[in-house]
mmCIF file of C-alpha atoms in Angstrom:
data_model
loop_
_atom_site.group_PDB
_atom_site.id
_atom_site.type_symbol
_atom_site.label_atom_id
_atom_site.label_comp_id
_atom_site.label_asym_id
_atom_site.label_seq_id
_atom_site.Cartn_x
_atom_site.Cartn_y
_atom_site.Cartn_z
ATOM 1 C CA MET D 1 -30.437 18.442 41.252
ATOM 2 C CA ILE D 2 -33.599 17.868 39.240
ATOM 3 C CA LYS D 3 -33.326 14.699 37.183
ATOM 4 C CA PRO D 4 -34.453 15.095 33.536
ATOM 5 C CA PHE D 5 -36.307 11.811 33.295
ATOM 6 C CA ALA D 6 -38.132 12.471 36.569
ATOM 7 C CA VAL D 7 -39.484 15.698 35.078
ATOM 8 C CA LEU D 8 -40.438 13.888 31.883
ATOM 9 C CA ALA D 9 -42.147 11.094 33.825
ATOM 10 C CA ALA D 10 -44.231 13.624 35.746
ATOM 11 C CA LEU D 11 -45.309 15.323 32.530
ATOM 12 C CA GLY D 12 -46.071 11.961 30.950
ATOM 13 C CA ALA D 13 -48.206 10.925 33.938
ATOM 14 C CA LEU D 14 -50.241 14.098 33.534
ATOM 15 C CA VAL D 15 -50.866 13.380 29.857
ATOM 16 C CA PHE D 16 -51.842 9.770 30.676
ATOM 17 C CA ALA D 17 -54.363 11.052 33.222
ATOM 18 C CA VAL D 18 -55.913 13.356 30.647
ATOM 19 C CA SER D 19 -56.072 10.612 28.025
ATOM 20 C CA ASP D 20 -57.638 8.153 30.505
ATOM 21 C CA ALA D 21 -60.278 10.710 31.432
ATOM 22 C CA HIS D 22 -61.057 11.196 27.767
ATOM 23 C CA ALA D 23 -61.276 7.473 27.162
ATOM 24 C CA GLY D 24 -63.527 7.009 30.189
ATOM 25 C CA GLY D 25 -65.954 9.643 28.962
ATOM 26 C CA SER D 26 -65.412 12.132 31.789
ATOM 27 C CA LEU D 27 -64.280 14.822 29.386
ATOM 28 C CA LYS D 28 -66.336 13.946 26.317
ATOM 29 C CA ASP D 29 -68.856 11.181 25.925
ATOM 30 C CA GLU D 30 -68.066 10.422 22.322
ATOM 31 C CA PRO D 31 -66.514 7.416 20.623
ATOM 32 C CA ALA D 32 -62.810 7.532 19.888
ATOM 33 C CA ALA D 33 -61.777 7.809 16.240
ATOM 34 C CA PRO D 34 -60.897 4.443 14.710
ATOM 35 C CA ILE D 35 -57.237 3.625 14.256
ATOM 36 C CA ALA D 36 -55.548 1.936 11.331
ATOM 37 C CA GLN D 37 -55.748 -1.818 11.354
ATOM 38 C CA ALA D 38 -52.735 -3.304 13.141
ATOM 39 C CA GLY D 39 -49.946 -4.358 10.834
ATOM 40 C CA ARG D 40 -51.017 -2.082 7.948
ATOM 41 C CA CYS D 41 -49.303 1.281 7.315
ATOM 42 C CA MET D 42 -52.360 3.267 6.230
ATOM 43 C CA GLY D 43 -51.543 6.527 7.966
ATOM 44 C CA GLY D 44 -52.753 7.931 11.236
ATOM 45 C CA ASN D 45 -52.618 11.003 13.416
ATOM 46 C CA PHE D 46 -48.813 11.025 13.596
ATOM 47 C CA SER D 47 -47.924 9.957 10.053
ATOM 48 C CA GLY D 48 -46.106 12.241 7.613
ATOM 49 C CA ALA D 49 -43.738 15.205 7.782
ATOM 50 C CA TYR D 50 -43.644 17.671 10.671
ATOM 51 C CA MET D 51 -41.759 20.707 11.996
ATOM 52 C CA GLY D 52 -41.773 22.564 15.283
ATOM 53 C CA VAL D 53 -39.987 24.514 18.015
ATOM 54 C CA HIS D 54 -39.056 23.672 21.608
ATOM 55 C CA LEU D 55 -37.794 25.389 24.755
ATOM 56 C CA GLY D 56 -36.258 23.999 27.912
ATOM 57 C CA GLY D 57 -33.135 23.714 30.020
ATOM 58 C CA GLY D 58 -30.329 21.381 30.931
ATOM 59 C CA SER D 59 -27.022 20.787 32.629
ATOM 60 C CA ALA D 60 -23.570 20.197 31.122
ATOM 61 C CA ARG D 61 -20.597 18.409 32.683
ATOM 62 C CA THR D 62 -16.931 18.421 31.710
ATOM 63 C CA HIS D 63 -14.261 16.060 33.017
ATOM 64 C CA GLU D 64 -10.585 16.792 32.325
ATOM 65 C CA SER D 65 -7.638 14.584 33.186
ATOM 66 C CA LEU D 66 -3.895 15.198 32.787
ATOM 67 C CA PRO D 67 -2.224 11.785 32.294
ATOM 68 C CA ASP D 68 1.287 13.288 32.221
ATOM 69 C CA ALA D 69 0.948 15.447 35.340
ATOM 70 C CA GLU D 70 1.785 13.413 38.415
ATOM 71 C CA GLY D 71 -0.317 14.021 41.488
ATOM 72 C CA VAL D 72 -2.888 16.177 39.662
ATOM 73 C CA PRO D 73 -6.433 14.933 40.303
ATOM 74 C CA PRO D 74 -9.099 14.970 37.552
ATOM 75 C CA LEU D 75 -10.858 18.303 37.076
ATOM 76 C CA ASN D 76 -14.661 18.489 36.952
ATOM 77 C CA ASP D 77 -17.201 21.254 36.529
ATOM 78 C CA ASN D 78 -20.943 21.640 35.844
ATOM 79 C CA ASP D 79 -22.945 24.427 34.258
ATOM 80 C CA ARG D 80 -26.650 24.955 33.597
ATOM 81 C CA SER D 81 -28.300 26.799 30.734
ATOM 82 C CA PHE D 82 -31.577 27.208 28.903
ATOM 83 C CA THR D 83 -31.997 25.777 25.407
ATOM 84 C CA ILE D 84 -34.175 26.758 22.458
ATOM 85 C CA GLY D 85 -34.318 25.157 19.048
ATOM 86 C CA GLU D 86 -36.223 23.671 16.140
ATOM 87 C CA HIS D 87 -37.029 20.092 15.166
ATOM 88 C CA SER D 88 -38.283 18.435 11.982
ATOM 89 C CA GLY D 89 -38.811 14.901 10.790
ATOM 90 C CA TYR D 90 -40.972 12.272 9.156
ATOM 91 C CA ASN D 91 -43.087 9.517 10.709
ATOM 92 C CA VAL D 92 -44.595 6.321 9.375
ATOM 93 C CA GLN D 93 -47.529 4.977 11.395
ATOM 94 C CA CYS D 94 -48.467 1.290 11.145
ATOM 95 C CA GLY D 95 -51.454 0.690 13.354
ATOM 96 C CA ARG D 96 -50.375 1.754 16.838
ATOM 97 C CA VAL D 97 -46.645 1.645 16.004
ATOM 98 C CA VAL D 98 -44.856 4.808 14.855
ATOM 99 C CA PHE D 99 -41.302 4.939 13.567
ATOM 100 C CA GLY D 100 -39.412 7.766 11.901
ATOM 101 C CA ILE D 101 -36.395 10.028 11.788
ATOM 102 C CA GLU D 102 -35.895 13.463 13.345
ATOM 103 C CA SER D 103 -33.236 16.187 13.236
ATOM 104 C CA GLU D 104 -32.853 19.250 15.419
ATOM 105 C CA PHE D 105 -30.640 22.292 15.975
ATOM 106 C CA ASN D 106 -30.428 24.125 19.305
ATOM 107 C CA TYR D 107 -28.851 26.985 21.166
ATOM 108 C CA PHE D 108 -27.287 25.749 24.425
ATOM 109 C CA GLY D 109 -24.670 28.062 25.910
ATOM 110 C CA THR D 110 -22.369 26.593 28.547
ATOM 111 C CA ASP D 111 -19.007 27.730 29.929
ATOM 112 C CA LEU D 112 -17.212 25.339 32.282
ATOM 113 C CA LYS D 113 -13.896 26.211 33.953
ATOM 114 C CA THR D 114 -11.949 24.542 36.709
ATOM 115 C CA GLY D 115 -8.402 24.446 38.041
ATOM 116 C CA VAL D 116 -6.074 22.938 40.630
ATOM 117 C CA ALA D 117 -2.652 23.599 42.100
ATOM 118 C CA GLY D 118 -0.045 20.986 41.242
ATOM 119 C CA ASP D 119 3.608 20.232 40.525
ATOM 120 C CA GLY D 120 4.870 19.745 37.024
ATOM 121 C CA CYS D 121 7.374 20.890 34.404
ATOM 122 C CA GLY D 122 10.015 21.426 37.068
ATOM 123 C CA GLY D 123 8.043 23.623 39.423
ATOM 124 C CA SER D 124 4.780 24.445 41.150
ATOM 125 C CA CYS D 125 1.928 25.515 38.877
ATOM 126 C CA TYR D 126 -1.739 26.339 38.874
ATOM 127 C CA LEU D 127 -3.388 24.254 36.147
ATOM 128 C CA ALA D 128 -6.704 25.331 34.638
ATOM 129 C CA ALA D 129 -8.920 23.771 31.976
ATOM 130 C CA GLY D 130 -12.200 24.778 30.385
ATOM 131 C CA SER D 131 -14.886 23.646 27.963
ATOM 132 C CA SER D 132 -17.615 25.758 26.360
ATOM 133 C CA MET D 133 -20.176 25.542 23.541
ATOM 134 C CA ASN D 134 -23.018 27.578 22.049
ATOM 135 C CA PHE D 135 -25.055 25.065 20.082
ATOM 136 C CA PHE D 136 -25.678 21.383 19.428
ATOM 137 C CA GLY D 137 -27.678 19.246 17.026
ATOM 138 C CA THR D 138 -28.850 15.666 16.674
ATOM 139 C CA VAL D 139 -30.079 13.264 14.009
ATOM 140 C CA ARG D 140 -32.138 10.500 15.639
ATOM 141 C CA GLY D 141 -34.425 7.601 14.953
ATOM 142 C CA ARG D 142 -37.730 7.414 16.841
ATOM 143 C CA LEU D 143 -39.901 4.438 17.774
ATOM 144 C CA GLY D 144 -43.185 4.824 19.597
ATOM 145 C CA ILE D 145 -46.593 3.468 20.520
ATOM 146 C CA VAL D 146 -49.893 5.344 20.064
ATOM 147 C CA ARG D 147 -52.335 5.319 22.992
ATOM 148 C CA ASP D 148 -55.953 6.526 22.754
ATOM 149 C CA GLU D 149 -55.402 7.700 19.155
ATOM 150 C CA ASN D 150 -53.856 11.058 20.115
ATOM 151 C CA LEU D 151 -51.008 10.220 22.521
ATOM 152 C CA LEU D 152 -47.615 9.019 21.281
ATOM 153 C CA ILE D 153 -45.016 7.642 23.719
ATOM 154 C CA PHE D 154 -41.597 7.289 22.064
ATOM 155 C CA ALA D 155 -37.966 6.365 22.567
ATOM 156 C CA THR D 156 -35.210 7.943 20.496
ATOM 157 C CA ALA D 157 -31.464 7.577 19.862
ATOM 158 C CA GLY D 158 -28.881 8.628 17.303
ATOM 159 C CA LEU D 159 -25.992 10.955 16.421
ATOM 160 C CA ALA D 160 -25.155 14.167 18.300
ATOM 161 C CA TYR D 161 -22.731 16.964 17.403
ATOM 162 C CA ALA D 162 -21.589 20.302 18.822
ATOM 163 C CA LYS D 163 -18.906 22.917 18.236
ATOM 164 C CA VAL D 164 -16.850 22.845 21.443
ATOM 165 C CA LYS D 165 -14.033 25.113 22.650
ATOM 166 C CA HIS D 166 -11.422 23.465 24.879
ATOM 167 C CA SER D 167 -8.796 25.504 26.725
ATOM 168 C CA PHE D 168 -5.804 24.807 28.947
ATOM 169 C CA ALA D 169 -3.671 27.210 30.966
ATOM 170 C CA THR D 170 -0.955 27.048 33.574
ATOM 171 C CA ASN D 171 0.458 29.695 35.911
ATOM 172 C CA ILE D 172 -2.963 31.340 35.795
ATOM 173 C CA GLY D 173 -4.103 32.161 39.317
ATOM 174 C CA PRO D 174 -7.429 30.986 40.753
ATOM 175 C CA ASP D 175 -8.803 34.513 40.142
ATOM 176 C CA SER D 176 -7.644 34.441 36.479
ATOM 177 C CA ILE D 177 -4.590 36.563 37.341
ATOM 178 C CA GLU D 178 -1.631 35.810 35.086
ATOM 179 C CA LEU D 179 1.481 34.824 36.997
ATOM 180 C CA ASP D 180 5.044 34.699 35.651
ATOM 181 C CA SER D 181 5.653 32.600 32.521
ATOM 182 C CA ALA D 182 1.939 32.087 31.827
ATOM 183 C CA PHE D 183 0.794 29.606 29.176
ATOM 184 C CA SER D 184 -2.684 29.546 27.664
ATOM 185 C CA GLN D 185 -4.086 27.853 24.578
ATOM 186 C CA SER D 186 -7.547 27.029 23.234
ATOM 187 C CA ASN D 187 -8.887 24.853 20.413
ATOM 188 C CA THR D 188 -12.337 24.980 18.826
ATOM 189 C CA ASP D 189 -13.614 22.058 16.811
ATOM 190 C CA TYR D 190 -16.685 19.951 16.086
ATOM 191 C CA GLN D 191 -17.229 16.962 18.323
ATOM 192 C CA PHE D 192 -19.468 14.008 17.525
ATOM 193 C CA GLY D 193 -21.075 11.571 19.916
ATOM 194 C CA TRP D 194 -24.351 9.837 20.679
ATOM 195 C CA THR D 195 -27.671 10.710 22.259
ATOM 196 C CA ALA D 196 -30.603 8.748 23.705
ATOM 197 C CA GLY D 197 -33.840 9.650 25.418
ATOM 198 C CA GLY D 198 -37.589 9.586 25.159
ATOM 199 C CA GLY D 199 -40.762 11.605 25.389
ATOM 200 C CA PHE D 200 -44.407 11.986 24.539
ATOM 201 C CA GLU D 201 -46.480 13.847 21.971
ATOM 202 C CA PHE D 202 -50.149 14.754 22.388
ATOM 203 C CA MET D 203 -52.209 15.667 19.311
ATOM 204 C CA ARG D 204 -54.392 18.693 19.943
ATOM 205 C CA ASP D 205 -56.629 20.496 17.479
ATOM 206 C CA GLY D 206 -56.153 20.122 13.744
ATOM 207 C CA ASN D 207 -52.522 19.595 12.766
ATOM 208 C CA TRP D 208 -50.881 20.797 16.002
ATOM 209 C CA SER D 209 -49.395 18.669 18.765
ATOM 210 C CA LEU D 210 -47.765 19.341 22.142
ATOM 211 C CA ARG D 211 -44.618 17.430 23.058
ATOM 212 C CA GLY D 212 -42.150 16.900 25.867
ATOM 213 C CA ASP D 213 -38.843 15.061 25.750
ATOM 214 C CA ALA D 214 -35.552 14.491 27.553
ATOM 215 C CA LEU D 215 -32.195 13.720 25.935
ATOM 216 C CA TYR D 216 -28.811 12.660 27.286
ATOM 217 C CA VAL D 217 -25.884 13.633 25.033
ATOM 218 C CA ASP D 218 -22.343 12.238 25.259
ATOM 219 C CA LEU D 219 -19.842 14.017 23.005
ATOM 220 C CA GLY D 220 -17.029 11.552 23.692
ATOM 221 C CA SER D 221 -13.391 12.355 24.436
ATOM 222 C CA ASP D 222 -11.003 14.910 22.948
ATOM 223 C CA THR D 223 -7.278 14.604 23.814
ATOM 224 C CA ARG D 224 -5.031 17.610 23.177
ATOM 225 C CA ASN D 225 -1.219 17.835 23.312
ATOM 226 C CA TYR D 226 0.367 21.015 24.646
ATOM 227 C CA THR D 227 4.023 22.098 24.610
ATOM 228 C CA LEU D 228 4.647 24.389 27.563
ATOM 229 C CA ASP D 229 7.398 26.944 28.089
ATOM 230 C CA THR D 230 6.561 27.710 31.698
ATOM 231 C CA CYS D 231 6.882 26.449 35.264
ATOM 232 C CA GLY D 232 10.652 26.756 34.975
ATOM 233 C CA ALA D 233 11.157 24.257 32.142
ATOM 234 C CA ASP D 234 9.970 23.215 28.686
ATOM 235 C CA CYS D 235 7.735 20.174 28.636
ATOM 236 C CA SER D 236 4.793 18.584 26.882
ATOM 237 C CA THR D 237 1.563 17.452 28.446
ATOM 238 C CA ARG D 238 -1.724 15.908 27.377
ATOM 239 C CA VAL D 239 -5.185 16.952 28.482
ATOM 240 C CA LYS D 240 -8.189 14.686 27.945
ATOM 241 C CA PHE D 241 -11.607 16.365 27.808
ATOM 242 C CA ASP D 242 -14.876 14.439 28.267
ATOM 243 C CA ASP D 243 -18.079 16.407 27.666
ATOM 244 C CA SER D 244 -21.693 15.372 28.276
ATOM 245 C CA PHE D 245 -25.011 17.036 29.068
ATOM 246 C CA TRP D 246 -28.758 16.488 29.337
ATOM 247 C CA VAL D 247 -31.709 18.633 28.306
ATOM 248 C CA VAL D 248 -35.465 18.605 29.003
ATOM 249 C CA ARG D 249 -37.790 20.462 26.614
ATOM 250 C CA LEU D 250 -41.436 21.253 25.870
ATOM 251 C CA GLY D 251 -42.423 21.976 22.292
ATOM 252 C CA LEU D 252 -45.097 22.657 19.704
ATOM 253 C CA THR D 253 -45.226 20.747 16.404
ATOM 254 C CA TYR D 254 -47.128 21.254 13.150
ATOM 255 C CA HIS D 255 -47.901 18.124 11.105
ATOM 256 C CA PHE D 256 -48.040 18.689 7.351
ATOM 257 C CA GLY D 257 -50.782 16.968 5.381
ATOM 258 C CA ARG D 258 -51.971 15.011 8.393
ATOM 259 C CA ARG D 259 -53.887 11.950 7.205
ATOM 260 C CA GLU D 260 -56.634 10.375 9.238
ATOM 261 C CA ALA D 261 -56.459 6.602 9.687
ATOM 262 C CA GLU D 262 -58.518 4.553 7.268
ATOM 263 C CA VAL D 263 -61.775 3.312 8.750
ATOM 264 C CA VAL D 264 -62.067 -0.475 8.659
ATOM 265 C CA PRO D 265 -65.770 -1.273 8.244
ATOM 266 C CA LEU D 266 -67.366 -3.706 10.612
ATOM 267 C CA LYS D 267 -68.599 -6.964 9.119
#
């Protein structure tokens, strides 16, 4: 499996190589633009409001456990999907330090299903659980360092949310064939959790920048209670769902009213 931060590190190394070549004069033998004096928030290449789009992919994981079902092991499944979305935010640049806030909204379609044979409710059953979602969003803080005027390396963390559908069924065969006394129920609700990651942003021409980032999202736990009339007896059971995923994206960002850093005259 490709690790998200390994991909991001490779992309970041490429950008560093380009920026080093620029700084060394191999690409352009011209002086770099001056940056705002350290400790003073006078603007800079990354200051102000921005908006953009991104495209990438990721992998989701669901973990379900049945505390009330004896002898039933935890259920796990993974699914991969592409993601596309938009991001917007606002930065404040103080010298080489950039801090700000960013929100995003993304399509990310995953459908995870798994099952196991077990004993419960007075008889033998096939237990199945599933978790699916179509979109997620985040609201995050960002903190970064500017290198060579046009390259921003940042870390980010904050709130994540998604609308997730959880389902549970019993006496449903491995091939989704309903057996006698089948029980099936699903619940759709918003889940909230946390996210953390990092990335880079490279200012190109004018107000446009290229970016790459990776995020890990943990949506926490959701415990559901089910009353079953199946497997030969009435009984209640609990199912605990734990959902998480990661995404890696490349994007394009437009910076509104980009302000150049104030030139500090030499004395």
